[in-house]
Short mmCIF file of C-alpha atoms in Angstrom, two decimals:
data_model
loop_
_atom_site.label_atom_id
_atom_site.label_comp_id
_atom_site.label_asym_id
_atom_site.label_seq_id
_atom_site.Cartn_x
_atom_site.Cartn_y
_atom_site.Cartn_z
CA MET A 1 0.00 0.00 0.00
CA ILE A 2 1.30 3.44 -0.93
CA LEU A 3 0.70 6.54 1.17
CA LYS A 4 -0.69 9.31 -1.01
CA ASN A 5 -2.23 12.71 -0.36
CA ILE A 6 -4.42 15.41 -1.81
CA LEU A 7 -2.22 18.13 -0.40
CA ARG A 8 -1.70 19.91 -3.72
CA GLU A 9 -5.40 20.06 -4.54
CA VAL A 10 -6.38 21.34 -1.08
CA ARG A 11 -3.53 23.87 -1.06
CA GLN A 12 -4.52 25.23 -4.46
CA LYS A 13 -8.16 25.49 -3.34
CA LYS A 14 -6.99 27.60 -0.39
CA LYS A 15 -4.91 29.68 -2.83
CA LEU A 16 -1.69 29.08 -0.99
CA THR A 17 1.73 28.77 -2.56
CA GLN A 18 4.06 25.97 -1.53
CA GLU A 19 6.28 28.50 0.20
CA GLU A 20 3.40 30.06 2.12
CA LEU A 21 2.20 26.67 3.28
CA GLY A 22 5.71 25.63 4.21
CA ASP A 23 6.32 28.80 6.21
CA SER A 24 3.03 28.40 8.05
CA VAL A 25 3.85 24.86 9.23
CA GLY A 26 7.59 25.42 9.73
CA VAL A 27 9.05 23.48 6.80
CA SER A 28 10.77 24.43 3.58
CA ARG A 29 9.15 24.70 0.17
CA GLN A 30 11.18 21.65 -0.93
CA THR A 31 9.60 19.56 1.82
CA ILE A 32 6.10 20.56 0.64
CA ILE A 33 7.09 19.65 -2.93
CA SER A 34 8.43 16.28 -1.76
CA ILE A 35 5.22 15.54 0.15
CA GLU A 36 3.02 16.51 -2.82
CA THR A 37 5.02 14.27 -5.16
CA TYR A 38 4.88 11.37 -2.66
CA ARG A 39 8.68 11.28 -2.34
CA TYR A 40 8.60 12.13 1.37
CA LYS A 41 6.27 10.84 4.08
CA PRO A 42 5.71 13.51 6.75
CA THR A 43 5.81 12.77 10.45
CA LEU A 44 2.51 12.68 12.32
CA GLU A 45 3.22 16.10 13.80
CA LEU A 46 3.74 17.67 10.38
CA ALA A 47 0.71 15.87 8.94
CA MET A 48 -1.42 17.23 11.81
CA LYS A 49 -0.09 20.76 11.25
CA LEU A 50 -0.92 20.53 7.55
CA SER A 51 -4.37 19.22 8.35
CA MET A 52 -5.03 22.08 10.78
CA LYS A 53 -3.64 24.74 8.44
CA LEU A 54 -5.66 23.49 5.45
CA ASN A 55 -8.71 22.79 7.59
CA CYS A 56 -8.98 19.30 6.19
CA LYS A 57 -9.23 16.08 8.19
CA ILE A 58 -5.99 14.20 8.30
CA ASP A 59 -7.51 10.95 7.04
CA LYS A 60 -8.91 12.83 4.09
CA LEU A 61 -5.65 14.63 3.40
CA PHE A 62 -3.58 11.44 3.54
CA TYR A 63 -4.77 8.03 2.38
CA PHE A 64 -3.47 4.63 1.46
CA GLU A 65 -3.69 3.37 -2.08
CA LYS A 66 -3.29 -0.31 -2.89
CA ASP A 67 -0.39 -1.23 -5.17
CA MET C 1 18.30 22.63 -12.92
CA ASN C 2 17.00 24.45 -9.87
CA PHE C 3 19.02 23.94 -6.67
CA SER C 4 17.81 24.89 -3.21
CA LYS C 5 20.05 26.79 -0.79
CA LYS C 6 20.73 23.61 1.16
CA GLU C 7 21.69 21.69 -1.97
CA LEU C 8 24.04 24.49 -3.01
CA SER C 9 25.71 24.46 0.42
CA ILE C 10 26.34 20.71 0.02
CA PHE C 11 27.68 21.39 -3.47
CA ILE C 12 30.08 23.93 -1.94
CA GLU C 13 31.41 21.16 0.35
CA ILE C 14 31.84 18.79 -2.60
CA VAL C 15 33.77 21.42 -4.53
CA PHE C 16 35.95 22.01 -1.46
CA SER C 17 36.86 18.30 -1.35
CA ILE C 18 37.84 18.41 -5.02
CA LEU C 19 39.88 21.60 -4.62
CA PHE C 20 41.59 20.18 -1.54
CA ALA C 21 42.55 17.09 -3.53
CA ILE C 22 43.91 19.21 -6.40
CA PHE C 23 45.89 21.72 -4.34
CA PHE C 24 47.06 19.85 -1.24
CA LEU C 25 47.12 16.14 -2.06
CA PRO C 26 50.20 16.41 -4.34
CA ASN C 27 52.23 17.63 -1.34
CA PHE C 28 51.37 14.50 0.62
CA TYR C 29 51.78 12.31 -2.49
CA GLU C 30 55.36 13.53 -2.98
CA ASN C 31 56.27 12.48 0.58
CA ARG C 32 54.52 9.13 0.46
CA LEU C 33 57.69 7.03 0.00
CA GLY C 34 59.73 8.72 2.66
CA THR C 35 59.58 9.57 6.33
CA TYR C 36 57.16 12.37 6.88
CA ASP C 37 58.63 15.61 8.14
CA PHE C 38 56.19 16.78 10.79
CA ASN C 39 57.82 20.18 11.02
CA SER C 40 56.74 20.98 7.48
CA THR C 41 53.26 19.68 8.34
CA ILE C 42 52.61 22.85 10.31
CA LYS C 43 53.23 24.88 7.16
CA TYR C 44 50.68 22.71 5.25
CA ILE C 45 48.14 22.91 8.08
CA ILE C 46 48.36 26.71 8.12
CA GLN C 47 47.94 26.79 4.32
CA ILE C 48 44.94 24.43 4.55
CA VAL C 49 43.28 26.44 7.33
CA ILE C 50 43.77 29.74 5.49
CA PHE C 51 42.51 28.23 2.23
CA SER C 52 39.45 26.78 4.01
CA ILE C 53 38.60 30.06 5.71
CA ILE C 54 38.89 32.04 2.48
CA TYR C 55 37.01 29.48 0.40
CA PHE C 56 34.06 28.99 2.75
CA SER C 57 33.79 32.71 3.55
CA LEU C 58 33.65 33.57 -0.15
CA ALA C 59 31.37 30.70 -1.13
CA TYR C 60 28.79 31.27 1.59
CA THR C 61 28.87 35.04 1.14
CA ILE C 62 28.11 34.60 -2.57
CA LEU C 63 25.37 32.10 -1.68
CA GLU C 64 23.79 34.56 0.77
CA ILE C 65 23.92 37.38 -1.78
CA PHE C 66 22.22 35.39 -4.55
CA ILE C 67 19.75 33.38 -2.48
CA LYS C 68 18.14 35.55 0.17
CA ARG C 69 15.64 32.95 1.36
CA LYS C 70 16.51 31.80 4.87
CA LEU C 71 17.61 28.23 5.43
CA ILE C 72 15.00 26.18 7.27
CA ASN C 73 16.23 23.01 8.91
CA ASP C 74 13.08 20.89 9.05
CA GLU C 75 12.36 17.21 9.68
CA ARG C 76 13.22 16.22 6.10
CA ASP C 77 16.66 17.84 6.46
CA VAL C 78 17.22 16.01 9.75
CA LEU C 79 16.24 12.68 8.13
CA ILE C 80 18.55 13.23 5.14
CA ASP C 81 21.40 14.30 7.45
CA LEU C 82 20.93 11.14 9.51
CA LYS C 83 20.96 8.90 6.42
CA SER C 84 24.07 10.53 4.96
CA TYR C 85 25.92 10.52 8.31
CA LYS C 86 25.00 6.85 8.69
CA LEU C 87 26.70 6.12 5.36
CA GLY C 88 29.67 8.29 6.36
CA TYR C 89 29.96 6.44 9.67
CA ILE C 90 29.93 3.05 7.93
CA LEU C 91 32.59 4.20 5.48
CA TYR C 92 34.75 5.59 8.29
CA GLU C 93 34.45 2.26 10.13
CA ILE C 94 35.51 0.35 6.98
CA SER C 95 38.38 2.80 6.48
CA LEU C 96 39.51 2.39 10.07
CA PHE C 97 39.59 -1.41 9.89
CA SER C 98 41.28 -1.31 6.48
CA PHE C 99 43.86 1.10 7.83
CA ILE C 100 44.56 -1.10 10.86
CA GLY C 101 44.91 -4.08 8.50
CA VAL C 102 47.40 -2.19 6.34
CA ILE C 103 49.44 -1.07 9.38
CA LEU C 104 49.59 -4.61 10.76
CA SER C 105 50.53 -6.15 7.40
CA VAL C 106 53.20 -3.50 6.84
CA ALA C 107 54.52 -4.02 10.38
CA ILE C 108 54.64 -7.79 9.94
CA PHE C 109 55.98 -8.07 6.40
CA ASP C 110 58.03 -4.93 5.92
CA SER C 111 59.30 -3.43 9.16
CA GLN C 112 61.53 -1.00 7.25
CA MET C 113 58.58 0.45 5.42
CA TYR C 114 56.89 0.97 8.80
CA GLN C 115 59.43 3.69 9.52
CA ASN C 116 58.46 5.55 6.33
CA ASN C 117 55.25 7.07 7.56
CA GLY C 118 54.70 9.35 4.56
CA GLY C 119 52.66 6.65 2.82
CA LEU C 120 50.46 6.14 5.88
CA VAL C 121 49.76 9.86 6.18
CA PHE C 122 48.90 10.02 2.47
CA MET C 123 46.61 7.01 2.78
CA ILE C 124 44.75 8.49 5.76
CA ILE C 125 44.19 11.78 3.98
CA VAL C 126 43.01 10.12 0.76
CA TRP C 127 40.57 7.89 2.64
CA LEU C 128 39.15 10.78 4.67
CA LEU C 129 38.76 12.82 1.48
CA ILE C 130 37.01 9.96 -0.36
CA VAL C 131 34.64 9.28 2.55
CA SER C 132 33.79 12.97 2.92
CA PHE C 133 33.18 13.27 -0.84
CA ILE C 134 30.95 10.18 -0.97
CA LYS C 135 28.96 11.34 2.05
CA SER C 136 28.33 14.77 0.52
CA VAL C 137 27.40 13.34 -2.89
CA TYR C 138 24.99 10.87 -1.24
CA GLN C 139 23.46 13.73 0.77
CA LEU C 140 22.97 15.74 -2.44
CA TYR C 141 21.45 12.68 -4.14
CA LEU C 142 18.96 12.27 -1.26
CA TYR C 143 17.97 15.94 -1.47
CA ARG C 144 17.36 15.65 -5.22
CA THR C 145 15.40 12.39 -5.05
CA SER C 146 13.41 12.53 -1.79
#
């Protein structure tokens, strides 16, 4: 099972840039890019911060997809 | 190719390793067959320190001028640092055991060569340089791919 997310879609709906989102949760723009392209799995703390910032439930923001 | 500030700082370290090998390794290579003169080592150390200070001061000043965004050290950076230092640690361990093996074999089979420590000094410096280079390249690779 692969961990995926809808971070990009939710971020764009909120009209936030990657840098703005990164600054608001304390990570770099590169980290946001890596999360959106599924190359990096965030820690629970970062996932919660993203969920709170984007006002989207964490289990909706991140989901498992079968191989 | 777009590099982040962190990736450029790692690239600066890689370039330093290469420049160190070009400018300072020949000095140690020339003395590899003889007994190393530790009095002249102080002269090399001073040159290396001055070169390092000038190089890193210039490189990071230029980096700060061109990339004004502040460097954030977040969890992804910590993870990549841990992975690259893990590789560096393993390589240092291998180097250490290899070096001990070489010393013992030299001591056992060629006691005269044991007195000519120039080769040992050269070997240590080359190994340290290679390990540092590999660690930095691996760190850059992780930043580009994760």
